[in-house]
Short mmCIF file of C-alpha atoms in Angstrom, two decimals:
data_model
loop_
_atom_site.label_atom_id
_atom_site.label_comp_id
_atom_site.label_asym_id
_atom_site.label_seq_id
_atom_site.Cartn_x
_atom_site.Cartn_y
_atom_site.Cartn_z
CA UNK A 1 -39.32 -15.50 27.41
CA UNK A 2 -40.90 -12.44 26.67
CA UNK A 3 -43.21 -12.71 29.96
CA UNK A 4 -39.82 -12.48 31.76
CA UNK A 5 -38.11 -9.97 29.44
CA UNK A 6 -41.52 -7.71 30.39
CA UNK A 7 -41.13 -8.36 34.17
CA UNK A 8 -37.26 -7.99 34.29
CA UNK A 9 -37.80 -4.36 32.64
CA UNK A 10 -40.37 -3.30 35.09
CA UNK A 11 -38.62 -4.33 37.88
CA UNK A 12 -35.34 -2.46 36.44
CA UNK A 13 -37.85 0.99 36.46
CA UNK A 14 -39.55 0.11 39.66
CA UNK A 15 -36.02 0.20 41.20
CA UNK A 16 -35.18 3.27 40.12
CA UNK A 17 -37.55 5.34 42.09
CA UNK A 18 -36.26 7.41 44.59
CA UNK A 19 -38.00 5.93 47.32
CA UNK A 20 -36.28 2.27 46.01
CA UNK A 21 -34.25 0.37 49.16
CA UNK A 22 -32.65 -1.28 46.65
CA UNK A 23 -31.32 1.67 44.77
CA UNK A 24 -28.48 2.78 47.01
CA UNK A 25 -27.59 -1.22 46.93
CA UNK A 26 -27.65 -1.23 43.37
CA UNK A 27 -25.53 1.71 42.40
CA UNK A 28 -22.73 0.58 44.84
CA UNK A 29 -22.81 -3.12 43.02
CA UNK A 30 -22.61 -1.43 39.87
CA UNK A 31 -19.70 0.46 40.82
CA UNK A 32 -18.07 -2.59 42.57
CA UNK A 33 -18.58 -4.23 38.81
CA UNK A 34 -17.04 -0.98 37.04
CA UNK A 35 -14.42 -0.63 39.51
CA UNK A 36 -13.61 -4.40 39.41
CA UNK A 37 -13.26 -4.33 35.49
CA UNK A 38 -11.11 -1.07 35.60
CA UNK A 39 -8.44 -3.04 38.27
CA UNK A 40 -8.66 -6.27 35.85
CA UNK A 41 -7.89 -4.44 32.91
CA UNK A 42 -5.04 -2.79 34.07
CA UNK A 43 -3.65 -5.62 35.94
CA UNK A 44 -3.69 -7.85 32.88
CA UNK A 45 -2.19 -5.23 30.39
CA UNK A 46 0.53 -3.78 32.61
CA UNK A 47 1.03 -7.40 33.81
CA UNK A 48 1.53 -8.58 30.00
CA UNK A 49 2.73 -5.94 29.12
CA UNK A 50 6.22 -6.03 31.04
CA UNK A 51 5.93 -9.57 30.28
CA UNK A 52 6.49 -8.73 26.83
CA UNK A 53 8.63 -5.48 27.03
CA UNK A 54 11.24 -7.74 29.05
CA UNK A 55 11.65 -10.03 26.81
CA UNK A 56 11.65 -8.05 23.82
CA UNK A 57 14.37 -6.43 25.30
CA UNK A 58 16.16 -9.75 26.29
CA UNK A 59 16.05 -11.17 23.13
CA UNK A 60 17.14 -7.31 21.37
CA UNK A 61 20.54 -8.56 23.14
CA UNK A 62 20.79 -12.16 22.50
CA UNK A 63 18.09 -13.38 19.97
CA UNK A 64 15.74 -15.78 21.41
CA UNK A 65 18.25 -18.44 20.86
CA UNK A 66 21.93 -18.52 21.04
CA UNK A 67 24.11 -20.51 18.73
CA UNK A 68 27.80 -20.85 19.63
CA UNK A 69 31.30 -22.69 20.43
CA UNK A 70 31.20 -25.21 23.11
CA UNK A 71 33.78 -23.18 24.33
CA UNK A 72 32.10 -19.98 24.33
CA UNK A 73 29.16 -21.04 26.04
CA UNK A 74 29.37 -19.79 29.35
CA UNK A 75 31.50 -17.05 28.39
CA UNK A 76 30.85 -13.03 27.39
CA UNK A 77 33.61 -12.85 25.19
CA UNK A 78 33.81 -15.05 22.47
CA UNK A 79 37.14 -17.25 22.70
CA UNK A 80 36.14 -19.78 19.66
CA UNK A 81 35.35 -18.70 16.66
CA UNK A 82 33.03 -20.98 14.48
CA UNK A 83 32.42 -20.38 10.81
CA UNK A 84 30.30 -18.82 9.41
CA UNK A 85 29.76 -21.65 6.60
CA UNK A 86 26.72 -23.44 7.96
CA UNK A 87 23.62 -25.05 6.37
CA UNK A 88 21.70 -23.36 8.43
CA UNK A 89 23.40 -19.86 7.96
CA UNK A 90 21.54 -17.17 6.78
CA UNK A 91 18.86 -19.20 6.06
CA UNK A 92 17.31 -21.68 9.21
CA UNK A 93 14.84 -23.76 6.71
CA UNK A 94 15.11 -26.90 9.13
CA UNK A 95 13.27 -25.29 11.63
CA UNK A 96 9.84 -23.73 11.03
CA UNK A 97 9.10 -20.61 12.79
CA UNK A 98 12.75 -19.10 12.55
CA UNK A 99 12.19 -15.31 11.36
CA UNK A 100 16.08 -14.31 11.38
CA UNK A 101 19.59 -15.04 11.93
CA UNK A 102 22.71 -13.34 12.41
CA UNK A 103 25.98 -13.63 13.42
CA UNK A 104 28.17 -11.37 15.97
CA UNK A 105 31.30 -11.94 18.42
CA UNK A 106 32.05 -10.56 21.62
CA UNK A 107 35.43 -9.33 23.24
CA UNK A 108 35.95 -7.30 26.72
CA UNK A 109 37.36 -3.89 26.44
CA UNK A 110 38.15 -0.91 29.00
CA UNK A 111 37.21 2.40 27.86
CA UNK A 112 39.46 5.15 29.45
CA UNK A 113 38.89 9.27 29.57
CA UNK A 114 40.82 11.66 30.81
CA UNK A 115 39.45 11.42 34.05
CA UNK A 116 37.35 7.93 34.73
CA UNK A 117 37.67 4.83 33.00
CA UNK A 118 34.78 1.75 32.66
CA UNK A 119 34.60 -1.92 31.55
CA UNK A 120 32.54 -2.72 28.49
CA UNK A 121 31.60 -5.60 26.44
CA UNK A 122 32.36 -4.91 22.56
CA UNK A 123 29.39 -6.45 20.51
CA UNK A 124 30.60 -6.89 17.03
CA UNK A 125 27.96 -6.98 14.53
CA UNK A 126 27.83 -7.36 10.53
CA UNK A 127 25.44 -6.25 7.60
CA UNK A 128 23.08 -9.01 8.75
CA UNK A 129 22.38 -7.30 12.08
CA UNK A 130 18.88 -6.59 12.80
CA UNK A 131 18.59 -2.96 14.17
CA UNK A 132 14.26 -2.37 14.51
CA UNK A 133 14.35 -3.73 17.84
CA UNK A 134 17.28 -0.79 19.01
CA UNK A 135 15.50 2.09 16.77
CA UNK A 136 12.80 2.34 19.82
CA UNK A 137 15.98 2.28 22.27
CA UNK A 138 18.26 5.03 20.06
CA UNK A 139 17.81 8.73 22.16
CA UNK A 140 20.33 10.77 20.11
CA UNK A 141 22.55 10.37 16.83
CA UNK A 142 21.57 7.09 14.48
CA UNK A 143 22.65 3.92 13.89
CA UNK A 144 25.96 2.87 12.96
CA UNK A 145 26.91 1.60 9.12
CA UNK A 146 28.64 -1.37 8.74
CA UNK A 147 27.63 -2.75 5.88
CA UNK A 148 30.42 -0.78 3.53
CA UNK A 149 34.12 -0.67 4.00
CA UNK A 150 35.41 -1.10 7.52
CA UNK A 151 34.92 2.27 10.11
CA UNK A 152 34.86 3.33 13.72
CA UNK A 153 31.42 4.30 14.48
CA UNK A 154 29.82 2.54 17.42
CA UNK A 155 26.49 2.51 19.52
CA UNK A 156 27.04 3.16 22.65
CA UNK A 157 24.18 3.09 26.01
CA UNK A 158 23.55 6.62 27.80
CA UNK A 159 24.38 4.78 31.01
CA UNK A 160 28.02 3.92 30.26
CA UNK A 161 28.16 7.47 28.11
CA UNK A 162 27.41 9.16 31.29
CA UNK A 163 29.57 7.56 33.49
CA UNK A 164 32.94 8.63 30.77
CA UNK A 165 30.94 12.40 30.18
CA UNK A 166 30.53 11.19 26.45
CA UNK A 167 28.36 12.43 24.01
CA UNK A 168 27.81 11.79 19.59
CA UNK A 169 30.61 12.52 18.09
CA UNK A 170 33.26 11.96 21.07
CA UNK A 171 35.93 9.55 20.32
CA UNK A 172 35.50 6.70 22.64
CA UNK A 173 39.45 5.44 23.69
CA UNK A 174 39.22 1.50 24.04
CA UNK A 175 41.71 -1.18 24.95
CA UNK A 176 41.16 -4.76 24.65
CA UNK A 177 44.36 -7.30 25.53
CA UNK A 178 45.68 -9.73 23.46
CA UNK A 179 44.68 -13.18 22.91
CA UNK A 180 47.20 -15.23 24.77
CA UNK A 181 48.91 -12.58 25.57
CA UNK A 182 50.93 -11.69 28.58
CA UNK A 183 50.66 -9.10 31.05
CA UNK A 184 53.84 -7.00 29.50
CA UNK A 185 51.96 -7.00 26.06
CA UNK A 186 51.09 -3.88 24.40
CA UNK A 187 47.20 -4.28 24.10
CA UNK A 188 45.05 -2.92 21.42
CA UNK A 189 44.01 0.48 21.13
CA UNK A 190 40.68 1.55 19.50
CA UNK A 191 39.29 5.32 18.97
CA UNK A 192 35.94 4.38 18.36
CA UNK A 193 33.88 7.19 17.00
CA UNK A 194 30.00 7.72 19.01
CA UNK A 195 27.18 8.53 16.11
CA UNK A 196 24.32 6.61 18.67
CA UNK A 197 23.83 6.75 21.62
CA UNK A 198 20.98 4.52 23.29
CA UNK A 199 18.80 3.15 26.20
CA UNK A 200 17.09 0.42 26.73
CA UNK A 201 16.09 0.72 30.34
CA UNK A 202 17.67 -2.47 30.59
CA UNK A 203 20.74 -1.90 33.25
CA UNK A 204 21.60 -4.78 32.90
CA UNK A 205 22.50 -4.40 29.32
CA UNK A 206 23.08 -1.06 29.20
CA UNK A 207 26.12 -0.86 31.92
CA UNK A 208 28.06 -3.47 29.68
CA UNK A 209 27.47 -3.35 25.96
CA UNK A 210 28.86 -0.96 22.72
CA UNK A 211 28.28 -2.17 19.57
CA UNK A 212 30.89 -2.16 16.69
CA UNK A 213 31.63 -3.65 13.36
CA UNK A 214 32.42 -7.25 13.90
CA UNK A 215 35.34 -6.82 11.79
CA UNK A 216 36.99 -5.36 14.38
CA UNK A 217 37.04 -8.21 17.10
CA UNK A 218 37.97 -10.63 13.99
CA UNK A 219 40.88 -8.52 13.28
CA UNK A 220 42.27 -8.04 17.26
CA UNK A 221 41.22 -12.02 17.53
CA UNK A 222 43.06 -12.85 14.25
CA UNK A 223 40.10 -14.94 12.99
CA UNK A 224 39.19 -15.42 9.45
CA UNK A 225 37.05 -13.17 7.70
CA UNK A 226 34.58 -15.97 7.38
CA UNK A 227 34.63 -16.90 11.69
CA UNK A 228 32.44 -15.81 14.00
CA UNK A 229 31.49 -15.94 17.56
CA UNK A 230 27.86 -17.07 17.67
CA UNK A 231 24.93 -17.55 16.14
CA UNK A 232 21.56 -15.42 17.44
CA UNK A 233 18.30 -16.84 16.23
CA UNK A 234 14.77 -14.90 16.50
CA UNK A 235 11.78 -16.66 16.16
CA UNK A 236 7.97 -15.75 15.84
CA UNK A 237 5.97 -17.54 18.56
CA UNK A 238 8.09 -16.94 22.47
CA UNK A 239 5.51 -19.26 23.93
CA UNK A 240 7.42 -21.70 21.87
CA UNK A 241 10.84 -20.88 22.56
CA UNK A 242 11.47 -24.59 24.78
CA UNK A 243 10.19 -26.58 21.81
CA UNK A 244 12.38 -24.29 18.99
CA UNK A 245 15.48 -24.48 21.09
CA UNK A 246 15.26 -27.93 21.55
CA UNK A 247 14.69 -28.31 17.68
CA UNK A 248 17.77 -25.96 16.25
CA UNK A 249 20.20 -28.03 18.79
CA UNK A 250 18.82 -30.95 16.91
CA UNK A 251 19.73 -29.51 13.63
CA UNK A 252 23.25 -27.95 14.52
CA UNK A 253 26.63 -29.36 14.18
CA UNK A 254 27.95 -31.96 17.24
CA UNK A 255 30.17 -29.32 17.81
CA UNK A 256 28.45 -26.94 18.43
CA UNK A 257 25.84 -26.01 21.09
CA UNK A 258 22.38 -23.30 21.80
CA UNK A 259 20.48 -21.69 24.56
CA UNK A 260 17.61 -20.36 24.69
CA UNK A 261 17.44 -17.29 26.67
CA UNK A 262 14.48 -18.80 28.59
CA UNK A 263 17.32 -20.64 30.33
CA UNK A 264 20.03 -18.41 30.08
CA UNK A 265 18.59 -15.73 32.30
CA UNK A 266 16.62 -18.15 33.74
CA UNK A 267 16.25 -16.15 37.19
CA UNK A 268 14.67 -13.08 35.02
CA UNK A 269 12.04 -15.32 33.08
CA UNK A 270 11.04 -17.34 36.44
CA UNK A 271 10.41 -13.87 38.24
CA UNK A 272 8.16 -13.26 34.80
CA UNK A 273 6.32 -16.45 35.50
CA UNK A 274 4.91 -15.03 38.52
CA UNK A 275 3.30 -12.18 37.10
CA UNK A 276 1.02 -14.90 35.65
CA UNK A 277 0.02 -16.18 39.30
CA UNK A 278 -0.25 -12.44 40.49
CA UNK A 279 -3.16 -11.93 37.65
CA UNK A 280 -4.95 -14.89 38.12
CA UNK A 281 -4.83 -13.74 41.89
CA UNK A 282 -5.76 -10.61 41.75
CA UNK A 283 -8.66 -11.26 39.01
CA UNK A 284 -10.17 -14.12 41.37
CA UNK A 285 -10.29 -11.51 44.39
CA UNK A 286 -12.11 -8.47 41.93
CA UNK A 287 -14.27 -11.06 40.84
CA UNK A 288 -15.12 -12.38 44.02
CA UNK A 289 -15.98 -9.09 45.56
CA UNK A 290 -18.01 -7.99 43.02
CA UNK A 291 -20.40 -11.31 43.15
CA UNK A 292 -20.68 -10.46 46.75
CA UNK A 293 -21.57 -6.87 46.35
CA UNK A 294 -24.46 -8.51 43.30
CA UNK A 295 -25.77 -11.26 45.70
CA UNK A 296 -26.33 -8.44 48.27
CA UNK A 297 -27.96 -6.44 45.55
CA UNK A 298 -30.02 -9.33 44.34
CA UNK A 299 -31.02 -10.13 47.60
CA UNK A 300 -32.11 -6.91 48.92
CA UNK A 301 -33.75 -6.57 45.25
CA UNK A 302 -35.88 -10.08 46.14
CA UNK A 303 -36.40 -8.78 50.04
CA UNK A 304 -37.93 -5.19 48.33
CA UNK A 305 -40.50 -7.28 45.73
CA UNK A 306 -41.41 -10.29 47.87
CA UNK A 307 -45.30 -8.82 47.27
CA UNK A 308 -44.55 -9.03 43.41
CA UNK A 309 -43.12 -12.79 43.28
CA UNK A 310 -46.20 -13.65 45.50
CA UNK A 311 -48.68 -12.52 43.16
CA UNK A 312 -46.40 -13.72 39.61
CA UNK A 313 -46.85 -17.13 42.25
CA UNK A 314 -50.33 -17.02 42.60
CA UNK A 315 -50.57 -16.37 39.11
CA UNK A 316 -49.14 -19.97 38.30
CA UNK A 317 -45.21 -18.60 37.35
CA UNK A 318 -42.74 -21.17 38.22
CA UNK A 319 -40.17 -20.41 40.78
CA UNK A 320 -37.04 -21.07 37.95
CA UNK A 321 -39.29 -18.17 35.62
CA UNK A 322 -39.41 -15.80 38.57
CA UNK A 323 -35.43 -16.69 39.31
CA UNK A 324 -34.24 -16.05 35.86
CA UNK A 325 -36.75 -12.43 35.55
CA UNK A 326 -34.03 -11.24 38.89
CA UNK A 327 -31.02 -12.95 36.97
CA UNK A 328 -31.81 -10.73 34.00
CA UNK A 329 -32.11 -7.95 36.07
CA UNK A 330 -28.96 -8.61 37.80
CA UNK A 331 -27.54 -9.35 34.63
CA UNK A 332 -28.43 -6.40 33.20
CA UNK A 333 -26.48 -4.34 36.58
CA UNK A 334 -23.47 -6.08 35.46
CA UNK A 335 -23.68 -5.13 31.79
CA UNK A 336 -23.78 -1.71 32.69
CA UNK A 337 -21.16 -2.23 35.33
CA UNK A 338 -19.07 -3.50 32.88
CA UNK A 339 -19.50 -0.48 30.46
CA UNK A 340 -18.09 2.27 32.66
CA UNK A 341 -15.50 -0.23 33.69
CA UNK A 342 -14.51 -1.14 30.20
CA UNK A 343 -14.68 2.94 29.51
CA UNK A 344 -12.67 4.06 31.96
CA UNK A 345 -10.11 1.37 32.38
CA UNK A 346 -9.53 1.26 28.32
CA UNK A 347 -9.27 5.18 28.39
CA UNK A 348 -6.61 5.13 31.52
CA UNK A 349 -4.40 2.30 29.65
CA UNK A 350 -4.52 4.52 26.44
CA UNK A 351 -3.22 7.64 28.12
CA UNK A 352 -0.91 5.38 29.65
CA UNK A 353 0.49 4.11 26.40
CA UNK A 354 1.01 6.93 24.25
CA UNK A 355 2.26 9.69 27.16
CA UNK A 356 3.98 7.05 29.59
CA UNK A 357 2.01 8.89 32.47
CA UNK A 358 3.22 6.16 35.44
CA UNK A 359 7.35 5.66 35.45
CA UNK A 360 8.99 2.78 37.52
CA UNK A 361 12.54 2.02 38.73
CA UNK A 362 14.49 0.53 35.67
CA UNK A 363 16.73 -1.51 38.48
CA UNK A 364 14.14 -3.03 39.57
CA UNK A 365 11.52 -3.17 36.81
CA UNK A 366 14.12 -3.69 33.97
CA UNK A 367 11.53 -0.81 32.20
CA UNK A 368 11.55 3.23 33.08
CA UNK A 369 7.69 3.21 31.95
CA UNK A 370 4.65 1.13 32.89
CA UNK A 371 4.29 -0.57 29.63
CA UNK A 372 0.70 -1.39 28.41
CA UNK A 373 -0.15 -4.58 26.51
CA UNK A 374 -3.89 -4.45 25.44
CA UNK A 375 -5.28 -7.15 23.24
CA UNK A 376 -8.90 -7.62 22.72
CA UNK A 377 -8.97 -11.72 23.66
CA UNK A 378 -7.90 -10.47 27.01
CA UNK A 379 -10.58 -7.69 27.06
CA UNK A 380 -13.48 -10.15 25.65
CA UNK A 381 -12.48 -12.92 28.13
CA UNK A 382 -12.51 -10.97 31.08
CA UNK A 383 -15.46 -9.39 30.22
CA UNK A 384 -17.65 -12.97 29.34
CA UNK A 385 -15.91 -14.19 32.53
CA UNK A 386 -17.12 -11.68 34.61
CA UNK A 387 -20.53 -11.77 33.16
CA UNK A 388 -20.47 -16.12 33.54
CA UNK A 389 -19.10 -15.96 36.87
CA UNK A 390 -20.96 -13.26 38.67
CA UNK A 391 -24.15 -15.23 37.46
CA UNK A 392 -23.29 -18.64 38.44
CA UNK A 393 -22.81 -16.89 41.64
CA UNK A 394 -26.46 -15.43 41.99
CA UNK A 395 -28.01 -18.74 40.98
CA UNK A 396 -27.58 -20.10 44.70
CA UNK A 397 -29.11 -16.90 46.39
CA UNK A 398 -31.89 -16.32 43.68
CA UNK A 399 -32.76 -20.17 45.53
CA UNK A 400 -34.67 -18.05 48.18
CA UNK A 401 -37.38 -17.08 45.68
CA UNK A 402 -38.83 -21.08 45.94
CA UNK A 403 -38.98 -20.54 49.44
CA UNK A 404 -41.10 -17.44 49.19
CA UNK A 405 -45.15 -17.95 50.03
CA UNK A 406 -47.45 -16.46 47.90
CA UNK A 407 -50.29 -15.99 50.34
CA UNK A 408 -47.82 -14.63 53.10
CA UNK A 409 -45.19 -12.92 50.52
CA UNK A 410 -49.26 -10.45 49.04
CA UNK A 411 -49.88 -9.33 52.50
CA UNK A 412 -45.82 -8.63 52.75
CA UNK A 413 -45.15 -5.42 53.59
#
């Protein structure tokens, strides 16, 4: 082992001379490796990373799962109240994994200026409402109070604000129609006060909801001060959102019924899905093209010291010693490859992440930034991949070395 450590390492020095064939060779494999790594890295951590930012921003909306009314299932406005008096409400012990619950109710409105008017969704929302995953989203005022006595003050998106010319502290005019009412019907009048105003990036979300004390919808709705519209459950692991829906509609009432948001925007999480087959695509071309740039290297490498492996030959070295002493050497290429690449790539998603350098279309993207998702089981396994596969690919040319004479291969010039 040491015999081919020795040779590997003069063989890495001999190349380096400027009169080397193989050096020119050499440095444009390397930077095929580092060049390869940089386009893996970002691929997987943008690729994840709107993975994740979508469905954060999903489940911001709904929860991961939705408990409600058969009644209200397929609607936006919630036309059944259920109460609130449920084993499983606050607390969701029957189900492990279940972080948080809480309870809101949803009823159409029209908000109406001076000059423009626009249809919005009313999300009502109690004490119990969960507000970290909106405190990235919140661009100017703060966060409504509804957990004392019974106010105004709503969240409202910056699309829908700019559309009416609103801003914090406007009074936001909104009428809602009465339930079973008819078409001559006074309906009800709201002056909502704006204290937040927010974006998600999410359009959308953003061109329908304002959120509000639930109070309010229970009082146009006439409901009891204990009824609400639906349930929205968060849970810890999203890989396991098929197998935790399935088990909370197990352990809710016959009359009731959930949805997982994995199903209920099913067309958004399917498009998802193929960001998966995208990566593995794009990672199996890199990878490719950088084992052909090292078996070219290798090979020229072997063509440039055919006198050396005739004398280590005539010297009684077994082909598979000679092979591995040009796999270490083409393993040590990669390594370094694989250095600048990790450098650079790393470095480019961390300016990325903290000054949001590369933008993209929120219509289309659901996100106004590129976001970056790095985690360091990604980084290790592309790296060890790399490495594993790049080799396994030099093992068939590095084959040519048995075929190499030693008497012809001394006089080789």
């Amino acid at each position: 082992m040491n015999f081919e450590y020795f040779i590997a390492k003069r063989l890495i020095k001999g190349k380096e001379h400027k009169t080397s064939i193989s050096t020119p060779i050499i440095k444009i494999a390397i930077f095929a490796i580092a060049i390869g790594m940089i386009m893996m890295l970002i691929t997987v951590a943008t690729g994840v990373g709107l993975q994740h930012k979508i469905r954060e921003k999903v489940a911001a909306f709904n929860g991961h799962i939705l408990i409600s009314s058969f009644d209200n299932n397929s609607s936006v406005e919630s036309l059944m109240p259920i109460s609130s008096n449920q084993e499983f409400y606050p607390d969701f012990d029957e189900v492990e994994g279940v972080t948080h619950m809480q309870a809101t109710a949803s009823k159409m409105g029209l908000i109406r200026t001076e000059t423009d008017f626009d249809g919005v969704v009313v999300k009502g929302v109690g004490e119990d409402y969960d507000w970290r995953s909106f405190e990235e989203y919140l661009i100017e005022g703060r966060i409504p109070n509804f957990k004392d006595k019974l106010n105004e003050e709503i969240l409202l998106s910056a699309h829908i604000a700019n559309r009416l010319d609103l801003k914090v502290g406007d009074k936001a005019i909104t009428y809602f129609l009465k339930k079973n009412g008819s078409s001559k019907s006074k309906p009800y009048i709201r002056a909502f006060k704006i204290v937040g105003i927010y974006n998600s990036g999410f359009q959308q979300f953003d061109e329908l909801y304002l959120f509000a004390d639930i109070r309010h919808v229970r009082k146009m709705n006439k409901w009891e001060s204990d009824e609400v519209g639906n349930f929205e459950v968060f849970i810890d692991d999203f890989d396991k959102i098929d197998e935790k829906g399935l088990d909370v509609y197990q352990n809710i009432p016959s009359t009731m019924d959930s949805q997982t948001i994995a199903l209920k925007y099913g067309t958004i999480f399917e498009w998802l899905k193929l960001f998966d087959l995208n990566i593995i695509g794009i990672i199996g071309i890199i990878i490719l093209v950088a084992g052909i740039n090292m078996i070219t290297a290798l090979l020229v490498l072997i063509l440039e010291k055919t006198p050396m492996v005739g004398i280590l030959k005539a010297l009684g070295t077994t082909n598979w010693s000679i092979r591995k002493v040009f796999l270490y050497n083409a393993a040590y290429l990669i390594l370094i490859g694989l250095f600048w690449g990790n450098l650079i790539g790393l470095g480019l998603l961390f300016l990325q992440q903290h000054y949001e350098i590369i933008s993209l279309n929120p219509e289309t993207y659901y996100v106004s930034t590129a976001p970056v998702y790095i985690d360091l089981g990604h980084i290790l396994l592309l790296n060890v991949g790399t490495i594993v596969l790049c080799i396994l690919m030099l093992l068939v040319p590095s084959y040519i070395i048995t075929k190499i004479s030693p008497t012809k291969s001394i006089r080789f010039q």
